[in-house]
PDB file of N, CA and C in Angstrom:
ATOM      1  N   UNK A  26      25.577  -1.321  20.540  1.00 88.00           N
ATOM      2  CA  UNK A  26      25.128  -0.572  21.681  1.00 88.00           C
ATOM      3  C   UNK A  26      23.724  -1.024  22.105  1.00 88.00           C
ATOM      4  N   UNK A  27      22.845  -1.190  21.152  1.00 89.00           N
ATOM      5  CA  UNK A  27      21.479  -1.619  21.445  1.00 89.00           C
ATOM      6  C   UNK A  27      21.470  -3.014  22.072  1.00 89.00           C
ATOM      7  N   UNK A  28      22.289  -3.894  21.539  1.00 92.00           N
ATOM      8  CA  UNK A  28      22.383  -5.246  22.093  1.00 92.00           C
ATOM      9  C   UNK A  28      22.815  -5.193  23.557  1.00 92.00           C
ATOM     10  N   UNK A  29      23.831  -4.409  23.854  1.00 94.00           N
ATOM     11  CA  UNK A  29      24.333  -4.298  25.232  1.00 94.00           C
ATOM     12  C   UNK A  29      23.271  -3.749  26.167  1.00 94.00           C
ATOM     13  N   UNK A  30      22.540  -2.736  25.721  1.00 94.00           N
ATOM     14  CA  UNK A  30      21.491  -2.144  26.547  1.00 94.00           C
ATOM     15  C   UNK A  30      20.392  -3.165  26.845  1.00 94.00           C
ATOM     16  N   UNK A  31      19.948  -3.874  25.837  1.00 94.00           N
ATOM     17  CA  UNK A  31      18.878  -4.857  26.037  1.00 94.00           C
ATOM     18  C   UNK A  31      19.323  -6.011  26.927  1.00 94.00           C
ATOM     19  N   UNK A  32      20.548  -6.461  26.743  1.00 96.00           N
ATOM     20  CA  UNK A  32      21.061  -7.537  27.588  1.00 96.00           C
ATOM     21  C   UNK A  32      21.200  -7.087  29.038  1.00 96.00           C
ATOM     22  N   UNK A  33      21.567  -5.832  29.252  1.00 97.00           N
ATOM     23  CA  UNK A  33      21.666  -5.295  30.610  1.00 97.00           C
ATOM     24  C   UNK A  33      20.300  -5.267  31.295  1.00 97.00           C
ATOM     25  N   UNK A  34      19.234  -5.224  30.487  1.00 96.00           N
ATOM     26  CA  UNK A  34      17.865  -5.252  31.020  1.00 96.00           C
ATOM     27  C   UNK A  34      17.303  -6.674  31.059  1.00 96.00           C
ATOM     28  N   UNK A  35      18.195  -7.658  30.902  1.00 96.00           N
ATOM     29  CA  UNK A  35      17.867  -9.088  30.991  1.00 96.00           C
ATOM     30  C   UNK A  35      17.021  -9.630  29.841  1.00 96.00           C
ATOM     31  N   UNK A  36      17.119  -9.011  28.661  1.00 94.00           N
ATOM     32  CA  UNK A  36      16.497  -9.570  27.479  1.00 94.00           C
ATOM     33  C   UNK A  36      17.477 -10.527  26.822  1.00 94.00           C
ATOM     34  N   UNK A  37      16.966 -11.595  26.267  1.00 94.00           N
ATOM     35  CA  UNK A  37      17.803 -12.494  25.479  1.00 94.00           C
ATOM     36  C   UNK A  37      17.905 -11.899  24.078  1.00 94.00           C
ATOM     37  N   UNK A  38      19.105 -11.692  23.604  1.00 95.00           N
ATOM     38  CA  UNK A  38      19.327 -11.023  22.324  1.00 95.00           C
ATOM     39  C   UNK A  38      20.152 -11.917  21.409  1.00 95.00           C
ATOM     40  N   UNK A  39      19.683 -12.046  20.183  1.00 94.00           N
ATOM     41  CA  UNK A  39      20.445 -12.729  19.145  1.00 94.00           C
ATOM     42  C   UNK A  39      20.661 -11.703  18.047  1.00 94.00           C
ATOM     43  N   UNK A  40      21.915 -11.420  17.743  1.00 94.00           N
ATOM     44  CA  UNK A  40      22.243 -10.414  16.737  1.00 94.00           C
ATOM     45  C   UNK A  40      22.933 -11.074  15.548  1.00 94.00           C
ATOM     46  N   UNK A  41      22.532 -10.675  14.357  1.00 94.00           N
ATOM     47  CA  UNK A  41      23.176 -11.134  13.124  1.00 94.00           C
ATOM     48  C   UNK A  41      23.492  -9.906  12.270  1.00 94.00           C
ATOM     49  N   UNK A  42      24.383 -10.071  11.306  1.00 92.00           N
ATOM     50  CA  UNK A  42      24.913  -8.898  10.615  1.00 92.00           C
ATOM     51  C   UNK A  42      24.466  -8.717   9.166  1.00 92.00           C
ATOM     52  N   UNK A  43      23.673  -9.647   8.640  1.00 94.00           N
ATOM     53  CA  UNK A  43      23.203  -9.463   7.261  1.00 94.00           C
ATOM     54  C   UNK A  43      21.819 -10.079   7.076  1.00 94.00           C
ATOM     55  N   UNK A  44      21.162  -9.674   6.012  1.00 94.00           N
ATOM     56  CA  UNK A  44      19.783 -10.105   5.772  1.00 94.00           C
ATOM     57  C   UNK A  44      19.614 -11.592   5.581  1.00 94.00           C
ATOM     58  N   UNK A  45      20.568 -12.238   4.933  1.00 94.00           N
ATOM     59  CA  UNK A  45      20.492 -13.695   4.764  1.00 94.00           C
ATOM     60  C   UNK A  45      20.503 -14.388   6.119  1.00 94.00           C
ATOM     61  N   UNK A  46      21.375 -13.931   7.003  1.00 94.00           N
ATOM     62  CA  UNK A  46      21.483 -14.528   8.340  1.00 94.00           C
ATOM     63  C   UNK A  46      20.222 -14.286   9.158  1.00 94.00           C
ATOM     64  N   UNK A  47      19.605 -13.120   8.974  1.00 94.00           N
ATOM     65  CA  UNK A  47      18.343 -12.840   9.676  1.00 94.00           C
ATOM     66  C   UNK A  47      17.312 -13.896   9.295  1.00 94.00           C
ATOM     67  N   UNK A  48      17.146 -14.123   8.006  1.00 92.00           N
ATOM     68  CA  UNK A  48      16.149 -15.096   7.549  1.00 92.00           C
ATOM     69  C   UNK A  48      16.459 -16.498   8.064  1.00 92.00           C
ATOM     70  N   UNK A  49      17.716 -16.915   7.971  1.00 93.00           N
ATOM     71  CA  UNK A  49      18.091 -18.245   8.461  1.00 93.00           C
ATOM     72  C   UNK A  49      17.793 -18.389   9.950  1.00 93.00           C
ATOM     73  N   UNK A  50      18.199 -17.407  10.731  1.00 94.00           N
ATOM     74  CA  UNK A  50      18.012 -17.478  12.184  1.00 94.00           C
ATOM     75  C   UNK A  50      16.537 -17.383  12.553  1.00 94.00           C
ATOM     76  N   UNK A  51      15.803 -16.459  11.918  1.00 93.00           N
ATOM     77  CA  UNK A  51      14.396 -16.263  12.259  1.00 93.00           C
ATOM     78  C   UNK A  51      13.598 -17.545  12.062  1.00 93.00           C
ATOM     79  N   UNK A  52      13.833 -18.233  10.964  1.00 91.00           N
ATOM     80  CA  UNK A  52      13.030 -19.421  10.668  1.00 91.00           C
ATOM     81  C   UNK A  52      13.534 -20.679  11.359  1.00 91.00           C
ATOM     82  N   UNK A  53      14.634 -20.582  12.095  1.00 92.00           N
ATOM     83  CA  UNK A  53      15.121 -21.739  12.837  1.00 92.00           C
ATOM     84  C   UNK A  53      14.856 -21.631  14.342  1.00 92.00           C
ATOM     85  N   UNK A  54      14.406 -20.474  14.813  1.00 90.00           N
ATOM     86  CA  UNK A  54      14.122 -20.260  16.238  1.00 90.00           C
ATOM     87  C   UNK A  54      12.769 -19.586  16.400  1.00 90.00           C
ATOM     88  N   UNK A  55      12.389 -19.340  17.643  1.00 91.00           N
ATOM     89  CA  UNK A  55      11.126 -18.671  17.955  1.00 91.00           C
ATOM     90  C   UNK A  55      11.444 -17.312  18.580  1.00 91.00           C
ATOM     91  N   UNK A  56      10.886 -16.235  18.007  1.00 94.00           N
ATOM     92  CA  UNK A  56      11.172 -14.888  18.482  1.00 94.00           C
ATOM     93  C   UNK A  56       9.889 -14.154  18.860  1.00 94.00           C
ATOM     94  N   UNK A  57       9.997 -13.268  19.854  1.00 94.00           N
ATOM     95  CA  UNK A  57       8.878 -12.445  20.289  1.00 94.00           C
ATOM     96  C   UNK A  57       8.898 -11.058  19.663  1.00 94.00           C
ATOM     97  N   UNK A  58      10.064 -10.641  19.163  1.00 95.00           N
ATOM     98  CA  UNK A  58      10.238  -9.306  18.589  1.00 95.00           C
ATOM     99  C   UNK A  58      11.451  -9.318  17.677  1.00 95.00           C
ATOM    100  N   UNK A  59      11.373  -8.563  16.583  1.00 96.00           N
ATOM    101  CA  UNK A  59      12.515  -8.404  15.676  1.00 96.00           C
ATOM    102  C   UNK A  59      12.817  -6.920  15.554  1.00 96.00           C
ATOM    103  N   UNK A  60      14.061  -6.546  15.782  1.00 95.00           N
ATOM    104  CA  UNK A  60      14.552  -5.197  15.488  1.00 95.00           C
ATOM    105  C   UNK A  60      15.305  -5.321  14.177  1.00 95.00           C
ATOM    106  N   UNK A  61      14.836  -4.649  13.150  1.00 94.00           N
ATOM    107  CA  UNK A  61      15.349  -4.880  11.807  1.00 94.00           C
ATOM    108  C   UNK A  61      15.859  -3.590  11.190  1.00 94.00           C
ATOM    109  N   UNK A  62      17.109  -3.586  10.786  1.00 93.00           N
ATOM    110  CA  UNK A  62      17.713  -2.431  10.132  1.00 93.00           C
ATOM    111  C   UNK A  62      17.365  -2.450   8.651  1.00 93.00           C
ATOM    112  N   UNK A  63      17.095  -1.294   8.084  1.00 92.00           N
ATOM    113  CA  UNK A  63      16.804  -1.201   6.657  1.00 92.00           C
ATOM    114  C   UNK A  63      18.026  -1.464   5.790  1.00 92.00           C
ATOM    115  N   UNK A  64      19.198  -1.096   6.279  1.00 92.00           N
ATOM    116  CA  UNK A  64      20.403  -1.123   5.450  1.00 92.00           C
ATOM    117  C   UNK A  64      21.305  -2.321   5.770  1.00 92.00           C
ATOM    118  N   UNK A  65      20.800  -3.513   5.535  1.00 93.00           N
ATOM    119  CA  UNK A  65      21.571  -4.733   5.760  1.00 93.00           C
ATOM    120  C   UNK A  65      22.241  -5.184   4.468  1.00 93.00           C
ATOM    121  N   UNK A  66      23.427  -5.779   4.564  1.00 93.00           N
ATOM    122  CA  UNK A  66      24.035  -6.373   3.371  1.00 93.00           C
ATOM    123  C   UNK A  66      23.326  -7.683   2.999  1.00 93.00           C
ATOM    124  N   UNK A  67      23.526  -8.126   1.794  1.00 93.00           N
ATOM    125  CA  UNK A  67      23.000  -9.368   1.198  1.00 93.00           C
ATOM    126  C   UNK A  67      21.508  -9.302   0.925  1.00 93.00           C
ATOM    127  N   UNK A  68      20.677  -8.974   1.894  1.00 93.00           N
ATOM    128  CA  UNK A  68      19.237  -8.729   1.726  1.00 93.00           C
ATOM    129  C   UNK A  68      18.910  -7.514   2.558  1.00 93.00           C
ATOM    130  N   UNK A  69      18.307  -6.500   1.956  1.00 93.00           N
ATOM    131  CA  UNK A  69      17.998  -5.305   2.753  1.00 93.00           C
ATOM    132  C   UNK A  69      16.815  -5.573   3.684  1.00 93.00           C
ATOM    133  N   UNK A  70      16.599  -4.658   4.599  1.00 93.00           N
ATOM    134  CA  UNK A  70      15.562  -4.828   5.606  1.00 93.00           C
ATOM    135  C   UNK A  70      14.157  -4.992   5.044  1.00 93.00           C
ATOM    136  N   UNK A  71      13.850  -4.305   3.956  1.00 94.00           N
ATOM    137  CA  UNK A  71      12.515  -4.432   3.357  1.00 94.00           C
ATOM    138  C   UNK A  71      12.306  -5.828   2.764  1.00 94.00           C
ATOM    139  N   UNK A  72      13.337  -6.397   2.163  1.00 95.00           N
ATOM    140  CA  UNK A  72      13.243  -7.767   1.646  1.00 95.00           C
ATOM    141  C   UNK A  72      13.039  -8.757   2.786  1.00 95.00           C
ATOM    142  N   UNK A  73      13.789  -8.573   3.859  1.00 96.00           N
ATOM    143  CA  UNK A  73      13.676  -9.460   5.022  1.00 96.00           C
ATOM    144  C   UNK A  73      12.281  -9.319   5.643  1.00 96.00           C
ATOM    145  N   UNK A  74      11.803  -8.097   5.757  1.00 96.00           N
ATOM    146  CA  UNK A  74      10.457  -7.864   6.289  1.00 96.00           C
ATOM    147  C   UNK A  74       9.413  -8.631   5.478  1.00 96.00           C
ATOM    148  N   UNK A  75       9.494  -8.539   4.168  1.00 96.00           N
ATOM    149  CA  UNK A  75       8.553  -9.257   3.306  1.00 96.00           C
ATOM    150  C   UNK A  75       8.620 -10.759   3.516  1.00 96.00           C
ATOM    151  N   UNK A  76       9.830 -11.283   3.635  1.00 95.00           N
ATOM    152  CA  UNK A  76      10.000 -12.722   3.840  1.00 95.00           C
ATOM    153  C   UNK A  76       9.408 -13.165   5.176  1.00 95.00           C
ATOM    154  N   UNK A  77       9.649 -12.401   6.228  1.00 96.00           N
ATOM    155  CA  UNK A  77       9.097 -12.736   7.541  1.00 96.00           C
ATOM    156  C   UNK A  77       7.569 -12.665   7.511  1.00 96.00           C
ATOM    157  N   UNK A  78       7.026 -11.641   6.878  1.00 96.00           N
ATOM    158  CA  UNK A  78       5.580 -11.445   6.842  1.00 96.00           C
ATOM    159  C   UNK A  78       4.839 -12.500   6.035  1.00 96.00           C
ATOM    160  N   UNK A  79       5.544 -13.237   5.195  1.00 95.00           N
ATOM    161  CA  UNK A  79       4.907 -14.329   4.450  1.00 95.00           C
ATOM    162  C   UNK A  79       4.359 -15.402   5.384  1.00 95.00           C
ATOM    163  N   UNK A  80       4.973 -15.539   6.585  1.00 94.00           N
ATOM    164  CA  UNK A  80       4.564 -16.631   7.461  1.00 94.00           C
ATOM    165  C   UNK A  80       4.445 -16.265   8.938  1.00 94.00           C
ATOM    166  N   UNK A  81       4.661 -14.987   9.285  1.00 95.00           N
ATOM    167  CA  UNK A  81       4.660 -14.634  10.703  1.00 95.00           C
ATOM    168  C   UNK A  81       4.076 -13.236  10.935  1.00 95.00           C
ATOM    169  N   UNK A  82       3.464 -13.077  12.098  1.00 96.00           N
ATOM    170  CA  UNK A  82       2.957 -11.764  12.504  1.00 96.00           C
ATOM    171  C   UNK A  82       3.725 -11.231  13.711  1.00 96.00           C
ATOM    172  N   UNK A  83       4.934 -11.766  13.938  1.00 96.00           N
ATOM    173  CA  UNK A  83       5.754 -11.284  15.055  1.00 96.00           C
ATOM    174  C   UNK A  83       5.938  -9.764  14.922  1.00 96.00           C
ATOM    175  N   UNK A  84       5.919  -9.027  16.037  1.00 97.00           N
ATOM    176  CA  UNK A  84       6.171  -7.585  15.945  1.00 97.00           C
ATOM    177  C   UNK A  84       7.574  -7.300  15.410  1.00 97.00           C
ATOM    178  N   UNK A  85       7.667  -6.325  14.517  1.00 97.00           N
ATOM    179  CA  UNK A  85       8.952  -5.925  13.935  1.00 97.00           C
ATOM    180  C   UNK A  85       9.092  -4.424  14.080  1.00 97.00           C
ATOM    181  N   UNK A  86      10.205  -3.990  14.672  1.00 96.00           N
ATOM    182  CA  UNK A  86      10.534  -2.577  14.748  1.00 96.00           C
ATOM    183  C   UNK A  86      11.633  -2.313  13.742  1.00 96.00           C
ATOM    184  N   UNK A  87      11.357  -1.425  12.804  1.00 94.00           N
ATOM    185  CA  UNK A  87      12.348  -1.065  11.795  1.00 94.00           C
ATOM    186  C   UNK A  87      13.220   0.050  12.349  1.00 94.00           C
ATOM    187  N   UNK A  88      14.524  -0.110  12.206  1.00 91.00           N
ATOM    188  CA  UNK A  88      15.458   0.916  12.649  1.00 91.00           C
ATOM    189  C   UNK A  88      16.375   1.267  11.481  1.00 91.00           C
ATOM    190  N   UNK A  89      16.859   2.503  11.479  1.00 87.00           N
ATOM    191  CA  UNK A  89      17.717   2.906  10.381  1.00 87.00           C
ATOM    192  C   UNK A  89      18.445   4.199  10.698  1.00 87.00           C
ATOM    193  N   UNK A  90      19.580   4.394  10.053  1.00 83.00           N
ATOM    194  CA  UNK A  90      20.297   5.659  10.128  1.00 83.00           C
ATOM    195  C   UNK A  90      19.899   6.566   8.973  1.00 83.00           C
ATOM    196  N   UNK A  91      19.006   6.075   8.108  1.00 75.00           N
ATOM    197  CA  UNK A  91      18.555   6.873   6.956  1.00 75.00           C
ATOM    198  C   UNK A  91      17.642   8.000   7.421  1.00 75.00           C
ATOM    199  N   UNK A  92      17.606   9.070   6.624  1.00 73.00           N
ATOM    200  CA  UNK A  92      16.693  10.198   6.920  1.00 73.00           C
ATOM    201  C   UNK A  92      15.258   9.785   6.675  1.00 73.00           C
TER     202      UNK A  92
END
């Protein structure tokens, strides 16, 4: 749903479904913003956040269905 909304507003969106894929995609392209879910398979959002922060200061918005 979020992807569809952002694309309707003319944002370029790349969506992946697990933490490993996030890391692979992030380090192979250039991004202005990351929307990161805490509950990802393979690598959770906090692990991915740490990996991104080792080399980048790109803005990251954490999203989650957790309380």
